PDB file of C-alpha atoms in Angstrom:
ATOM      1  CA  MET A1141      -4.196  -4.849 -50.427  1.00 37.00           C
ATOM      2  CA  LYS A1142      -5.990  -1.902 -52.086  1.00 40.00           C
ATOM      3  CA  SER A1143      -9.289  -3.771 -52.147  1.00 42.00           C
ATOM      4  CA  MET A1144      -8.821  -4.762 -48.486  1.00 41.00           C
ATOM      5  CA  MET A1145      -8.327  -1.095 -47.542  1.00 39.00           C
ATOM      6  CA  LYS A1146     -11.472  -0.130 -49.521  1.00 40.00           C
ATOM      7  CA  THR A1147     -13.424  -2.855 -47.735  1.00 42.00           C
ATOM      8  CA  LEU A1148     -11.949  -1.740 -44.415  1.00 40.00           C
ATOM      9  CA  GLY A1149     -12.993   1.855 -45.095  1.00 41.00           C
ATOM     10  CA  ARG A1150     -16.524   0.782 -46.001  1.00 39.00           C
ATOM     11  CA  CYS A1151     -16.788  -1.362 -42.863  1.00 41.00           C
ATOM     12  CA  VAL A1152     -15.651   1.524 -40.681  1.00 37.00           C
ATOM     13  CA  VAL A1153     -18.176   3.905 -42.267  1.00 34.00           C
ATOM     14  CA  VAL A1154     -20.983   1.331 -42.002  1.00 36.00           C
ATOM     15  CA  ALA A1155     -20.065   0.611 -38.381  1.00 38.00           C
ATOM     16  CA  LEU A1156     -20.010   4.281 -37.422  1.00 35.00           C
ATOM     17  CA  VAL A1157     -23.293   5.022 -39.230  1.00 33.00           C
ATOM     18  CA  SER A1158     -24.930   2.004 -37.591  1.00 37.00           C
ATOM     19  CA  LEU A1159     -23.650   3.028 -34.179  1.00 37.00           C
ATOM     20  CA  SER A1160     -24.808   6.619 -34.643  1.00 36.00           C
ATOM     21  CA  ALA A1161     -28.279   5.467 -35.659  1.00 37.00           C
ATOM     22  CA  ALA A1162     -28.504   3.025 -32.754  1.00 39.00           C
ATOM     23  CA  CYS A1163     -27.359   5.633 -30.252  1.00 38.00           C
ATOM     24  CA  GLY A1164     -30.041   8.093 -31.435  1.00 38.00           C
ATOM     25  CA  GLN A1165     -32.945   5.761 -30.596  1.00 36.00           C
ATOM     26  CA  SER A1166     -34.327   6.270 -27.112  1.00 37.00           C
ATOM     27  CA  GLY A1167     -37.157   3.729 -27.129  1.00 39.00           C
ATOM     28  CA  THR A1168     -39.386   6.077 -25.075  1.00 36.00           C
ATOM     29  CA  SER A1169     -41.959   8.681 -26.052  1.00 37.00           C
ATOM     30  CA  THR A1170     -40.884  11.370 -23.588  1.00 35.00           C
ATOM     31  CA  SER A1171     -39.250  14.542 -24.815  1.00 37.00           C
ATOM     32  CA  THR A1172     -36.454  14.494 -22.261  1.00 41.00           C
ATOM     33  CA  THR A1173     -33.486  12.158 -22.309  1.00 43.00           C
ATOM     34  CA  ALA A1174     -31.313  10.928 -19.506  1.00 43.00           C
ATOM     35  CA  PRO A1175     -27.598  11.716 -19.741  1.00 44.00           C
ATOM     36  CA  SER A1176     -25.576   8.933 -21.311  1.00 50.00           C
ATOM     37  CA  THR A1177     -23.168   7.090 -19.034  1.00 58.00           C
ATOM     38  CA  THR A1178     -21.068   5.820 -21.929  1.00 62.00           C
ATOM     39  CA  ALA A1179     -19.658   7.601 -24.941  1.00 69.00           C
ATOM     40  CA  PRO A1180     -20.217   6.443 -28.516  1.00 76.00           C
ATOM     41  CA  PRO A1181     -17.139   5.422 -30.527  1.00 83.00           C
ATOM     42  CA  SER A1182     -15.010   8.331 -31.662  1.00 88.00           C
ATOM     43  CA  ALA A1183     -11.930   6.409 -32.816  1.00 93.00           C
ATOM     44  CA  VAL A1184     -11.365   3.471 -35.118  1.00 96.00           C
ATOM     45  CA  GLU A1185      -8.054   1.631 -35.135  1.00 97.00           C
ATOM     46  CA  ALA A1186      -6.878  -1.169 -37.403  1.00 98.00           C
ATOM     47  CA  PHE A1187      -4.399  -3.797 -36.263  1.00 98.00           C
ATOM     48  CA  SER A1188      -2.817  -6.485 -38.385  1.00 98.00           C
ATOM     49  CA  GLY A1189      -0.110  -9.055 -38.025  1.00 98.00           C
ATOM     50  CA  THR A1190       0.877 -12.672 -38.382  1.00 98.00           C
ATOM     51  CA  LEU A1191      -0.342 -15.245 -35.886  1.00 98.00           C
ATOM     52  CA  GLN A1192       1.789 -18.368 -35.446  1.00 97.00           C
ATOM     53  CA  PRO A1193       0.417 -21.804 -34.492  1.00 96.00           C
ATOM     54  CA  THR A1194       0.043 -21.907 -30.658  1.00 97.00           C
ATOM     55  CA  GLY A1195       0.802 -18.166 -30.615  1.00 97.00           C
ATOM     56  CA  THR A1196      -0.767 -15.072 -29.080  1.00 96.00           C
ATOM     57  CA  ASN A1197      -0.441 -11.500 -30.347  1.00 97.00           C
ATOM     58  CA  ARG A1198      -1.280  -8.372 -28.352  1.00 96.00           C
ATOM     59  CA  HIS A1199      -2.287  -4.912 -29.553  1.00 97.00           C
ATOM     60  CA  SER A1200      -2.784  -1.877 -27.298  1.00 95.00           C
ATOM     61  CA  PHE A1201      -5.174   1.039 -27.637  1.00 96.00           C
ATOM     62  CA  THR A1202      -6.272   3.852 -25.340  1.00 95.00           C
ATOM     63  CA  VAL A1203      -9.902   4.654 -24.588  1.00 94.00           C
ATOM     64  CA  LYS A1204     -10.303   8.398 -23.890  1.00 93.00           C
ATOM     65  CA  GLU A1205     -13.584   8.077 -21.990  1.00 91.00           C
ATOM     66  CA  THR A1206     -15.677   5.153 -20.834  1.00 92.00           C
ATOM     67  CA  GLY A1207     -17.859   4.089 -23.717  1.00 91.00           C
ATOM     68  CA  TYR A1208     -18.885   1.660 -26.367  1.00 91.00           C
ATOM     69  CA  VAL A1209     -16.257  -0.664 -27.827  1.00 95.00           C
ATOM     70  CA  GLU A1210     -16.560  -2.970 -30.787  1.00 96.00           C
ATOM     71  CA  ILE A1211     -13.925  -5.444 -32.028  1.00 97.00           C
ATOM     72  CA  THR A1212     -14.231  -6.955 -35.494  1.00 98.00           C
ATOM     73  CA  LEU A1213     -11.990  -9.648 -36.947  1.00 98.00           C
ATOM     74  CA  LEU A1214     -12.142  -8.649 -40.629  1.00 96.00           C
ATOM     75  CA  GLY A1215      -9.787 -11.192 -42.138  1.00 95.00           C
ATOM     76  CA  VAL A1216      -7.697 -14.271 -41.456  1.00 95.00           C
ATOM     77  CA  VAL A1217      -5.682 -15.635 -44.374  1.00 92.00           C
ATOM     78  CA  PRO A1218      -3.231 -18.560 -44.343  1.00 92.00           C
ATOM     79  CA  GLN A1219       0.259 -17.635 -45.499  1.00 86.00           C
ATOM     80  CA  LEU A1220       0.551 -20.818 -47.562  1.00 83.00           C
ATOM     81  CA  VAL A1221      -2.561 -21.223 -49.667  1.00 70.00           C
ATOM     82  CA  ALA A1222      -2.895 -24.766 -51.045  1.00 65.00           C
ATOM     83  CA  GLY A1223      -6.418 -24.752 -52.468  1.00 60.00           C
ATOM     84  CA  PRO A1224      -9.689 -23.860 -50.780  1.00 62.00           C
ATOM     85  CA  SER A1225      -9.617 -23.780 -47.019  1.00 74.00           C
ATOM     86  CA  ALA A1226     -12.268 -23.961 -44.336  1.00 82.00           C
ATOM     87  CA  PRO A1227     -12.977 -20.817 -42.295  1.00 90.00           C
ATOM     88  CA  ILE A1228     -10.269 -20.275 -39.690  1.00 94.00           C
ATOM     89  CA  THR A1229     -11.261 -19.916 -36.044  1.00 97.00           C
ATOM     90  CA  VAL A1230      -9.049 -17.903 -33.699  1.00 98.00           C
ATOM     91  CA  GLY A1231      -9.550 -16.440 -30.235  1.00 98.00           C
ATOM     92  CA  LEU A1232     -10.181 -12.738 -29.678  1.00 98.00           C
ATOM     93  CA  GLY A1233      -9.953 -11.134 -26.259  1.00 97.00           C
ATOM     94  CA  ILE A1234     -10.165  -7.684 -24.687  1.00 97.00           C
ATOM     95  CA  GLY A1235      -8.554  -6.658 -21.433  1.00 95.00           C
ATOM     96  CA  THR A1236      -6.032  -4.406 -19.749  1.00 94.00           C
ATOM     97  CA  PRO A1237      -2.279  -4.378 -20.341  1.00 95.00           C
ATOM     98  CA  ASN A1238       0.009  -5.710 -17.630  1.00 93.00           C
ATOM     99  CA  PRO A1239       3.144  -3.535 -17.854  1.00 89.00           C
ATOM    100  CA  ALA A1240       5.133  -5.866 -15.615  1.00 93.00           C
ATOM    101  CA  THR A1241       4.766  -8.865 -17.934  1.00 91.00           C
ATOM    102  CA  GLY A1242       3.931  -7.210 -21.268  1.00 88.00           C
ATOM    103  CA  THR A1243       0.793  -9.328 -21.540  1.00 91.00           C
ATOM    104  CA  CYS A1244      -2.904  -8.540 -21.788  1.00 94.00           C
ATOM    105  CA  LEU A1245      -5.029  -9.447 -18.758  1.00 95.00           C
ATOM    106  CA  VAL A1246      -8.018 -10.727 -20.725  1.00 96.00           C
ATOM    107  CA  LEU A1247     -11.404  -9.838 -19.250  1.00 95.00           C
ATOM    108  CA  TYR A1248     -13.555 -11.258 -22.058  1.00 97.00           C
ATOM    109  CA  GLN A1249     -12.798 -13.562 -24.968  1.00 98.00           C
ATOM    110  CA  VAL A1250     -14.560 -15.363 -27.810  1.00 98.00           C
ATOM    111  CA  ASN A1251     -13.706 -17.828 -30.555  1.00 98.00           C
ATOM    112  CA  ALA A1252     -14.251 -16.029 -33.851  1.00 97.00           C
ATOM    113  CA  GLN A1253     -14.127 -16.349 -37.604  1.00 97.00           C
ATOM    114  CA  ALA A1254     -13.530 -13.382 -39.869  1.00 96.00           C
ATOM    115  CA  GLY A1255     -16.580 -11.386 -40.913  1.00 96.00           C
ATOM    116  CA  SER A1256     -18.072  -7.923 -41.168  1.00 96.00           C
ATOM    117  CA  ALA A1257     -20.073  -8.159 -37.908  1.00 96.00           C
ATOM    118  CA  ALA A1258     -18.322  -7.352 -34.636  1.00 97.00           C
ATOM    119  CA  GLN A1259     -17.432 -10.396 -32.560  1.00 98.00           C
ATOM    120  CA  ILE A1260     -16.976  -8.425 -29.314  1.00 97.00           C
ATOM    121  CA  VAL A1261     -19.341  -5.573 -28.393  1.00 95.00           C
ATOM    122  CA  GLY A1262     -19.479  -3.884 -25.006  1.00 93.00           C
ATOM    123  CA  THR A1263     -18.284  -1.032 -22.837  1.00 90.00           C
ATOM    124  CA  ALA A1264     -14.639  -0.209 -22.198  1.00 90.00           C
ATOM    125  CA  THR A1265     -13.407   1.936 -19.343  1.00 87.00           C
ATOM    126  CA  ALA A1266     -11.196   4.936 -19.956  1.00 92.00           C
ATOM    127  CA  GLY A1267      -7.486   4.243 -20.025  1.00 94.00           C
ATOM    128  CA  PRO A1268      -5.161   1.712 -21.591  1.00 96.00           C
ATOM    129  CA  ASP A1269      -6.779  -1.397 -23.041  1.00 96.00           C
ATOM    130  CA  CYS A1270      -5.581  -4.257 -25.176  1.00 96.00           C
ATOM    131  CA  LEU A1271      -6.830  -6.921 -27.489  1.00 96.00           C
ATOM    132  CA  THR A1272      -5.367 -10.343 -28.023  1.00 97.00           C
ATOM    133  CA  ILE A1273      -5.678 -12.677 -30.937  1.00 98.00           C
ATOM    134  CA  PHE A1274      -4.617 -16.254 -30.293  1.00 98.00           C
ATOM    135  CA  ASP A1275      -4.580 -19.739 -31.720  1.00 98.00           C
ATOM    136  CA  VAL A1276      -7.349 -21.893 -30.238  1.00 97.00           C
ATOM    137  CA  GLY A1277      -5.459 -25.021 -31.314  1.00 96.00           C
ATOM    138  CA  ASP A1278      -6.568 -25.157 -34.956  1.00 91.00           C
ATOM    139  CA  LEU A1279      -3.665 -23.454 -36.768  1.00 94.00           C
ATOM    140  CA  THR A1280      -1.254 -25.624 -38.699  1.00 91.00           C
ATOM    141  CA  GLN A1281       0.545 -22.695 -40.343  1.00 93.00           C
ATOM    142  CA  PRO A1282       0.953 -18.933 -39.794  1.00 95.00           C
ATOM    143  CA  VAL A1283      -2.016 -16.722 -40.728  1.00 96.00           C
ATOM    144  CA  ASN A1284      -2.212 -13.013 -41.507  1.00 96.00           C
ATOM    145  CA  TYR A1285      -5.071 -11.137 -39.837  1.00 98.00           C
ATOM    146  CA  THR A1286      -6.746  -7.730 -39.633  1.00 98.00           C
ATOM    147  CA  VAL A1287      -8.763  -6.564 -36.613  1.00 98.00           C
ATOM    148  CA  ILE A1288     -10.715  -3.292 -36.283  1.00 98.00           C
ATOM    149  CA  VAL A1289     -11.405  -1.669 -32.896  1.00 97.00           C
ATOM    150  CA  ALA A1290     -13.979   1.134 -32.623  1.00 96.00           C
ATOM    151  CA  HIS A1291     -13.911   2.919 -29.248  1.00 95.00           C
ATOM    152  CA  SER A1292     -14.400   6.259 -27.520  1.00 89.00           C
TER     153      SER A1292
END
């Protein structure tokens, strides 16, 4: 767990440094810059849990101002390890919470495997948002996961 937290901390620092560097490049040679319509990430949140076969888990976060969002599935580990296993594919989605049903109204989703590169990158509007992680039909046992969300 300690090594996972160290790796998580490094990933967050690398992500923020990369985002800061990318946001500072204008691509033009003029000395004036247009005002930005989206804010760079100012918050990083980690979510973890256990995903059951055929299951869906939801995590909520609040974006303070419309801006860049990046979701990274850092790890997916089977609870019962019986030798080497193939990479595990799960679904990741981003959307808005539906208070009436307690679900996430997914606006964009991808099938993803754990890694250090963000699987979802885009712009999120200010207000409540949510991410979902779900079985795409491949799980035969519960898995533990960690997801990082960088947002404004």
